[in-house]
Amino acid sequence: MKNRLLLSFSVFTLLFSLYFSVWNSAQQKTAIKTDLEYQIGAILYVQKAAEYRALCYQAFNWAKRMIDEDEKNLKKLPKSERRRPRAVIVDIDETVLDNSPAQAYGVINNKPFNLPDWYAWGEMRKAKAVPGAVDFANYAYSKGIRIFYISNRDEIQKQATIDNLKNVGFPDVSEETVILRQQESSKESRRRMVASKYRVVVLLGDNLNDFAQQFEKKSVEDRFAETDKIRQVWGERFIVLPNPMYGDWENAIYAYQRLTEEQKAQKRLEALELP
Ligand SMILES: [Mg+2]
């Protein structure tokens, strides 16, 4: 009898503590177990690593140098080129605007990327500028260089995007310079459009598709090969910003397929290189 009482008491205690630990973890964002948990390290790197900030400053400082270099080398250009007005092309998300809070929201609420949440975040106009981006854009603009913001945000997000860019201090932000996705996600035709009127000095992006067509829909290995092929162009005409949170680097791991979160997790594991 005594033993049975003791047993039911310990079972009760166990269940009670289990219930509260589950309840407790549901209250604490840190303890939520989700399929998106793998993203937390990447988001924290953007939000909390001074190294991330340093990389951004490094990229934009280098971009400023490219502008200075361009001025020094102007005389070497053919006359027709010399007279053309100049521009820089920047991507928006994770190049000049930081959407890490939207990523964090997705992880905490266990919601993978989806358009309603993405639009809602855009409507808030709350994205901060990537460190160094505003300074760089103003530097370029002060030299008479136009800034074109080429992004795959949807047209419906245009006003909110313009407002957000202006709010954080970017120059040359207008209907004309903010060029969003129309039908195709490839940015090639939009880059050409800018290049038809301007001499493009430098391009900045966090995704290789922000720079050239040759990276689009390529496998991990082919992305490496294409990157190696033009190795002298990095830091010369193309300047890359770090984005560990998402991008075609990740889509390439999934072979650009529509997969469930479980299938994606499996592909990620399979992609790891082991000793
Ligand atoms: Mg981007």
mmCIF file of C-alpha atoms and ligand atoms in Angstrom:
data_model
loop_
_atom_site.group_PDB
_atom_site.id
_atom_site.type_symbol
_atom_site.label_atom_id
_atom_site.label_comp_id
_atom_site.label_asym_id
_atom_site.label_seq_id
_atom_site.Cartn_x
_atom_site.Cartn_y
_atom_site.Cartn_z
ATOM 1 C CA MET A 1 0.000 0.000 0.000
ATOM 2 C CA LYS A 2 2.737 2.346 1.079
ATOM 3 C CA ASN A 3 4.743 1.476 -2.024
ATOM 4 C CA ARG A 4 1.787 2.062 -4.319
ATOM 5 C CA LEU A 5 1.145 5.399 -2.702
ATOM 6 C CA LEU A 6 4.784 6.319 -3.140
ATOM 7 C CA LEU A 7 4.696 5.189 -6.781
ATOM 8 C CA SER A 8 1.576 7.161 -7.671
ATOM 9 C CA PHE A 9 3.045 10.160 -5.874
ATOM 10 C CA SER A 10 6.260 9.983 -7.910
ATOM 11 C CA VAL A 11 4.291 9.462 -11.146
ATOM 12 C CA PHE A 12 2.224 12.507 -10.258
ATOM 13 C CA THR A 13 5.354 14.556 -9.504
ATOM 14 C CA LEU A 14 6.914 13.461 -12.763
ATOM 15 C CA LEU A 15 3.847 14.374 -14.814
ATOM 16 C CA PHE A 16 3.506 17.647 -12.949
ATOM 17 C CA SER A 17 7.104 18.683 -13.610
ATOM 18 C CA LEU A 18 6.854 17.490 -17.223
ATOM 19 C CA TYR A 19 3.735 19.580 -17.741
ATOM 20 C CA PHE A 20 5.419 22.649 -16.328
ATOM 21 C CA SER A 21 8.631 22.201 -18.240
ATOM 22 C CA VAL A 22 6.629 21.936 -21.489
ATOM 23 C CA TRP A 23 4.504 24.911 -20.503
ATOM 24 C CA ASN A 24 7.581 26.856 -19.515
ATOM 25 C CA SER A 25 9.415 26.148 -22.751
ATOM 26 C CA ALA A 26 6.364 27.235 -24.725
ATOM 27 C CA GLN A 27 6.609 30.568 -22.932
ATOM 28 C CA GLN A 28 10.308 31.015 -23.605
ATOM 29 C CA LYS A 29 11.226 31.738 -27.177
ATOM 30 C CA THR A 30 14.620 30.150 -26.577
ATOM 31 C CA ALA A 31 13.189 26.724 -25.900
ATOM 32 C CA ILE A 32 10.848 26.369 -28.881
ATOM 33 C CA LYS A 33 11.808 23.379 -30.990
ATOM 34 C CA THR A 34 11.100 24.023 -34.653
ATOM 35 C CA ASP A 35 12.250 22.839 -38.036
ATOM 36 C CA LEU A 36 13.594 26.330 -38.622
ATOM 37 C CA GLU A 37 15.838 26.193 -35.589
ATOM 38 C CA TYR A 38 18.846 25.732 -37.855
ATOM 39 C CA GLN A 39 18.426 29.387 -38.862
ATOM 40 C CA ILE A 40 18.989 30.790 -35.379
ATOM 41 C CA GLY A 41 22.783 30.808 -35.622
ATOM 42 C CA ALA A 42 22.646 32.660 -38.930
ATOM 43 C CA ILE A 43 20.185 35.257 -37.622
ATOM 44 C CA LEU A 44 22.278 35.806 -34.496
ATOM 45 C CA TYR A 45 25.356 36.249 -36.655
ATOM 46 C CA VAL A 46 23.615 39.119 -38.457
ATOM 47 C CA GLN A 47 22.132 40.623 -35.313
ATOM 48 C CA LYS A 48 24.816 40.047 -32.699
ATOM 49 C CA ALA A 49 28.200 39.427 -34.328
ATOM 50 C CA ALA A 50 30.441 42.475 -34.567
ATOM 51 C CA GLU A 51 32.203 40.419 -37.228
ATOM 52 C CA TYR A 52 29.100 40.735 -39.426
ATOM 53 C CA ARG A 53 29.165 44.529 -39.028
ATOM 54 C CA ALA A 54 32.875 44.597 -39.801
ATOM 55 C CA LEU A 55 32.283 42.595 -43.001
ATOM 56 C CA CYS A 56 29.590 45.061 -44.085
ATOM 57 C CA TYR A 57 31.828 48.064 -43.403
ATOM 58 C CA GLN A 58 34.615 46.307 -45.258
ATOM 59 C CA ALA A 59 32.362 45.795 -48.301
ATOM 60 C CA PHE A 60 31.122 49.378 -48.410
ATOM 61 C CA ASN A 61 34.552 50.887 -47.698
ATOM 62 C CA TRP A 62 35.863 48.863 -50.599
ATOM 63 C CA ALA A 63 32.988 50.049 -52.800
ATOM 64 C CA LYS A 64 33.943 53.656 -51.971
ATOM 65 C CA ARG A 65 37.500 52.886 -53.063
ATOM 66 C CA MET A 66 36.157 51.533 -56.335
ATOM 67 C CA ILE A 67 34.494 54.879 -56.948
ATOM 68 C CA ASP A 68 37.744 56.715 -56.191
ATOM 69 C CA GLU A 69 39.646 54.324 -58.461
ATOM 70 C CA ASP A 70 37.130 54.909 -61.210
ATOM 71 C CA GLU A 71 37.773 58.632 -61.018
ATOM 72 C CA LYS A 72 41.519 58.138 -61.192
ATOM 73 C CA ASN A 73 41.201 55.873 -64.213
ATOM 74 C CA LEU A 74 38.720 58.009 -66.095
ATOM 75 C CA LYS A 75 41.335 59.203 -68.562
ATOM 76 C CA LYS A 76 42.085 55.651 -69.628
ATOM 77 C CA LEU A 77 38.532 55.159 -70.858
ATOM 78 C CA PRO A 78 37.463 55.769 -74.449
ATOM 79 C CA LYS A 79 35.955 59.245 -74.879
ATOM 80 C CA SER A 80 32.437 57.968 -75.484
ATOM 81 C CA GLU A 81 32.549 56.051 -72.193
ATOM 82 C CA ARG A 82 34.044 58.965 -70.299
ATOM 83 C CA ARG A 83 31.068 61.181 -71.072
ATOM 84 C CA ARG A 84 28.424 58.737 -69.909
ATOM 85 C CA PRO A 85 26.740 59.408 -66.571
ATOM 86 C CA ARG A 86 27.699 56.944 -63.854
ATOM 87 C CA ALA A 87 25.623 54.634 -61.650
ATOM 88 C CA VAL A 88 25.978 51.995 -58.998
ATOM 89 C CA ILE A 89 23.566 49.058 -58.747
ATOM 90 C CA VAL A 90 22.645 47.735 -55.331
ATOM 91 C CA ASP A 91 20.326 44.930 -54.322
ATOM 92 C CA ILE A 92 17.978 45.839 -51.455
ATOM 93 C CA ASP A 93 17.381 42.929 -49.050
ATOM 94 C CA GLU A 94 20.416 41.946 -47.004
ATOM 95 C CA THR A 95 22.510 44.319 -49.104
ATOM 96 C CA VAL A 96 21.223 47.720 -47.999
ATOM 97 C CA LEU A 97 18.253 46.765 -45.767
ATOM 98 C CA ASP A 98 18.439 44.286 -42.874
ATOM 99 C CA ASN A 99 15.429 41.959 -42.620
ATOM 100 C CA SER A 100 16.795 39.796 -39.826
ATOM 101 C CA PRO A 101 13.842 40.668 -37.512
ATOM 102 C CA ALA A 102 11.452 39.158 -40.081
ATOM 103 C CA GLN A 103 13.630 36.033 -40.202
ATOM 104 C CA ALA A 104 13.607 35.850 -36.397
ATOM 105 C CA TYR A 105 9.815 36.187 -36.382
ATOM 106 C CA GLY A 106 9.580 33.229 -38.771
ATOM 107 C CA VAL A 107 11.736 31.030 -36.557
ATOM 108 C CA ILE A 108 9.958 31.894 -33.315
ATOM 109 C CA ASN A 109 6.538 31.316 -34.860
ATOM 110 C CA ASN A 110 7.708 28.288 -36.834
ATOM 111 C CA LYS A 111 6.641 29.856 -40.118
ATOM 112 C CA PRO A 112 8.892 29.364 -43.142
ATOM 113 C CA PHE A 113 9.122 32.209 -45.653
ATOM 114 C CA ASN A 114 5.651 33.167 -46.906
ATOM 115 C CA LEU A 115 4.387 36.177 -48.843
ATOM 116 C CA PRO A 116 1.709 37.439 -46.396
ATOM 117 C CA ASP A 117 4.269 37.697 -43.571
ATOM 118 C CA TRP A 118 6.883 39.129 -45.918
ATOM 119 C CA TYR A 119 4.499 41.808 -47.192
ATOM 120 C CA ALA A 120 3.389 42.590 -43.630
ATOM 121 C CA TRP A 121 7.012 43.130 -42.582
ATOM 122 C CA GLY A 122 7.608 45.355 -45.611
ATOM 123 C CA GLU A 123 4.524 47.411 -44.820
ATOM 124 C CA MET A 124 5.978 48.157 -41.373
ATOM 125 C CA ARG A 125 8.842 50.015 -43.072
ATOM 126 C CA LYS A 126 10.970 49.008 -40.083
ATOM 127 C CA ALA A 127 14.031 47.470 -41.721
ATOM 128 C CA LYS A 128 17.257 49.091 -40.583
ATOM 129 C CA ALA A 129 20.046 49.922 -42.980
ATOM 130 C CA VAL A 130 22.893 47.448 -43.332
ATOM 131 C CA PRO A 131 25.959 48.949 -41.573
ATOM 132 C CA GLY A 132 27.885 51.255 -43.919
ATOM 133 C CA ALA A 133 25.272 51.184 -46.695
ATOM 134 C CA VAL A 134 23.821 54.669 -46.171
ATOM 135 C CA ASP A 135 27.275 56.245 -45.961
ATOM 136 C CA PHE A 136 28.352 54.531 -49.143
ATOM 137 C CA ALA A 137 25.221 55.520 -51.081
ATOM 138 C CA ASN A 138 25.564 59.128 -49.960
ATOM 139 C CA TYR A 139 29.235 59.137 -50.898
ATOM 140 C CA ALA A 140 28.415 57.884 -54.393
ATOM 141 C CA TYR A 141 25.545 60.307 -54.771
ATOM 142 C CA SER A 142 27.736 63.229 -53.674
ATOM 143 C CA LYS A 143 30.013 62.361 -56.607
ATOM 144 C CA GLY A 144 27.102 62.650 -59.023
ATOM 145 C CA ILE A 145 26.628 58.894 -59.297
ATOM 146 C CA ARG A 146 23.057 57.606 -59.530
ATOM 147 C CA ILE A 147 21.984 54.731 -57.259
ATOM 148 C CA PHE A 148 19.730 52.017 -58.700
ATOM 149 C CA TYR A 149 18.057 49.712 -56.214
ATOM 150 C CA ILE A 150 17.309 46.509 -58.138
ATOM 151 C CA SER A 151 15.326 44.068 -56.018
ATOM 152 C CA ASN A 152 13.083 41.035 -56.371
ATOM 153 C CA ARG A 153 10.585 42.505 -53.976
ATOM 154 C CA ASP A 154 7.169 42.573 -55.639
ATOM 155 C CA GLU A 155 5.753 45.697 -57.275
ATOM 156 C CA ILE A 156 2.990 45.820 -54.644
ATOM 157 C CA GLN A 157 5.729 46.546 -52.058
ATOM 158 C CA LYS A 158 7.081 49.540 -53.940
ATOM 159 C CA GLN A 159 5.746 52.433 -51.855
ATOM 160 C CA ALA A 160 6.639 50.801 -48.543
ATOM 161 C CA THR A 161 10.104 50.017 -49.888
ATOM 162 C CA ILE A 162 10.652 53.586 -51.067
ATOM 163 C CA ASP A 163 9.472 54.901 -47.682
ATOM 164 C CA ASN A 164 11.722 52.505 -45.765
ATOM 165 C CA LEU A 165 14.804 53.362 -47.843
ATOM 166 C CA LYS A 166 14.156 57.090 -47.446
ATOM 167 C CA ASN A 167 13.458 56.798 -43.711
ATOM 168 C CA VAL A 168 16.866 55.295 -42.992
ATOM 169 C CA GLY A 169 18.664 57.931 -45.059
ATOM 170 C CA PHE A 170 19.309 56.528 -48.543
ATOM 171 C CA PRO A 171 19.662 59.106 -51.330
ATOM 172 C CA ASP A 172 18.275 59.011 -54.881
ATOM 173 C CA VAL A 173 15.263 56.904 -53.878
ATOM 174 C CA SER A 174 12.372 57.256 -56.327
ATOM 175 C CA GLU A 175 9.914 55.471 -58.603
ATOM 176 C CA GLU A 176 12.662 55.524 -61.217
ATOM 177 C CA THR A 177 15.547 54.172 -59.151
ATOM 178 C CA VAL A 178 13.743 51.492 -57.139
ATOM 179 C CA ILE A 179 13.340 48.735 -59.720
ATOM 180 C CA LEU A 180 11.370 45.761 -58.462
ATOM 181 C CA ARG A 181 10.459 42.423 -60.014
ATOM 182 C CA GLN A 182 7.952 42.522 -62.827
ATOM 183 C CA GLN A 183 7.562 39.045 -64.352
ATOM 184 C CA GLU A 184 10.953 37.435 -64.179
ATOM 185 C CA SER A 185 13.111 37.031 -61.133
ATOM 186 C CA SER A 186 16.300 37.307 -63.191
ATOM 187 C CA LYS A 187 17.782 40.762 -62.774
ATOM 188 C CA GLU A 188 19.676 40.651 -66.058
ATOM 189 C CA SER A 189 17.233 42.738 -68.125
ATOM 190 C CA ARG A 190 16.983 45.327 -65.359
ATOM 191 C CA ARG A 191 20.761 45.554 -65.118
ATOM 192 C CA ARG A 192 20.937 46.000 -68.896
ATOM 193 C CA MET A 193 18.326 48.733 -68.739
ATOM 194 C CA VAL A 194 20.474 50.707 -66.286
ATOM 195 C CA ALA A 195 23.654 49.956 -68.246
ATOM 196 C CA SER A 196 22.063 51.259 -71.448
ATOM 197 C CA LYS A 197 21.916 54.737 -69.928
ATOM 198 C CA TYR A 198 24.739 54.713 -67.401
ATOM 199 C CA ARG A 199 28.261 53.486 -66.958
ATOM 200 C CA VAL A 200 27.896 51.105 -64.023
ATOM 201 C CA VAL A 201 30.883 51.499 -61.705
ATOM 202 C CA VAL A 202 30.119 48.819 -59.127
ATOM 203 C CA LEU A 203 27.410 46.291 -58.207
ATOM 204 C CA LEU A 204 26.640 45.225 -54.645
ATOM 205 C CA GLY A 205 24.555 42.242 -53.570
ATOM 206 C CA ASP A 206 24.230 39.345 -51.128
ATOM 207 C CA ASN A 207 23.242 36.814 -53.786
ATOM 208 C CA LEU A 208 25.338 35.917 -56.813
ATOM 209 C CA ASN A 209 22.257 36.467 -58.979
ATOM 210 C CA ASP A 210 22.578 40.155 -58.084
ATOM 211 C CA PHE A 211 25.708 40.327 -60.244
ATOM 212 C CA ALA A 212 25.395 38.208 -63.351
ATOM 213 C CA GLN A 213 23.166 35.742 -65.126
ATOM 214 C CA GLN A 214 25.747 32.981 -65.153
ATOM 215 C CA PHE A 215 24.937 32.014 -61.546
ATOM 216 C CA GLU A 216 21.214 31.533 -61.953
ATOM 217 C CA LYS A 217 19.777 28.105 -61.053
ATOM 218 C CA LYS A 218 23.233 26.566 -60.887
ATOM 219 C CA SER A 219 24.198 23.667 -58.636
ATOM 220 C CA VAL A 220 26.481 24.187 -55.655
ATOM 221 C CA GLU A 221 29.472 22.921 -57.665
ATOM 222 C CA ASP A 222 28.672 25.067 -60.698
ATOM 223 C CA ARG A 223 28.252 28.139 -58.491
ATOM 224 C CA PHE A 224 31.757 27.460 -57.184
ATOM 225 C CA ALA A 225 33.089 27.029 -60.712
ATOM 226 C CA GLU A 226 31.443 30.238 -61.986
ATOM 227 C CA THR A 227 32.744 32.141 -58.966
ATOM 228 C CA ASP A 228 36.280 30.865 -59.558
ATOM 229 C CA LYS A 229 36.129 31.696 -63.271
ATOM 230 C CA ILE A 230 35.800 35.410 -62.558
ATOM 231 C CA ARG A 231 37.842 35.510 -59.379
ATOM 232 C CA GLN A 232 39.468 38.835 -60.253
ATOM 233 C CA VAL A 233 36.079 40.558 -60.530
ATOM 234 C CA TRP A 234 35.219 40.127 -56.830
ATOM 235 C CA GLY A 235 36.148 43.321 -55.056
ATOM 236 C CA GLU A 236 36.753 44.882 -58.433
ATOM 237 C CA ARG A 237 33.327 45.363 -59.979
ATOM 238 C CA PHE A 238 31.260 42.962 -57.844
ATOM 239 C CA ILE A 239 31.124 43.390 -54.070
ATOM 240 C CA VAL A 240 29.382 40.758 -51.953
ATOM 241 C CA LEU A 241 27.635 41.319 -48.629
ATOM 242 C CA PRO A 242 27.364 38.409 -46.179
ATOM 243 C CA ASN A 243 23.954 36.740 -45.831
ATOM 244 C CA PRO A 244 24.095 33.504 -43.861
ATOM 245 C CA MET A 245 20.291 33.523 -43.323
ATOM 246 C CA TYR A 246 18.981 32.571 -46.777
ATOM 247 C CA GLY A 247 19.711 32.881 -50.471
ATOM 248 C CA ASP A 248 20.425 30.893 -53.576
ATOM 249 C CA TRP A 249 23.385 29.323 -51.799
ATOM 250 C CA GLU A 250 20.710 27.472 -49.782
ATOM 251 C CA ASN A 251 18.300 26.939 -52.703
ATOM 252 C CA ALA A 252 21.171 25.321 -54.590
ATOM 253 C CA ILE A 253 21.529 22.784 -51.760
ATOM 254 C CA TYR A 254 17.857 21.868 -52.343
ATOM 255 C CA ALA A 255 18.501 21.759 -56.136
ATOM 256 C CA TYR A 256 15.859 24.543 -56.408
ATOM 257 C CA GLN A 257 13.105 22.004 -55.699
ATOM 258 C CA ARG A 258 9.947 22.629 -53.708
ATOM 259 C CA LEU A 259 10.529 20.447 -50.669
ATOM 260 C CA THR A 260 8.910 19.979 -47.278
ATOM 261 C CA GLU A 261 10.801 21.308 -44.258
ATOM 262 C CA GLU A 262 11.710 17.702 -43.371
ATOM 263 C CA GLN A 263 13.101 17.052 -46.852
ATOM 264 C CA LYS A 264 15.102 20.279 -46.684
ATOM 265 C CA ALA A 265 16.542 19.264 -43.320
ATOM 266 C CA GLN A 266 17.578 15.954 -44.882
ATOM 267 C CA LYS A 267 19.252 17.706 -47.860
ATOM 268 C CA ARG A 268 21.149 19.986 -45.493
ATOM 269 C CA LEU A 269 22.481 17.023 -43.556
ATOM 270 C CA GLU A 270 23.462 15.240 -46.749
ATOM 271 C CA ALA A 271 25.312 18.343 -47.965
ATOM 272 C CA LEU A 272 27.618 18.500 -44.952
ATOM 273 C CA GLU A 273 31.249 17.676 -45.605
ATOM 274 C CA LEU A 274 32.663 15.328 -43.000
ATOM 275 C CA PRO A 275 36.247 14.404 -42.155
HETATM 276 MG MG MG B 1 19.318 40.388 -51.354
#
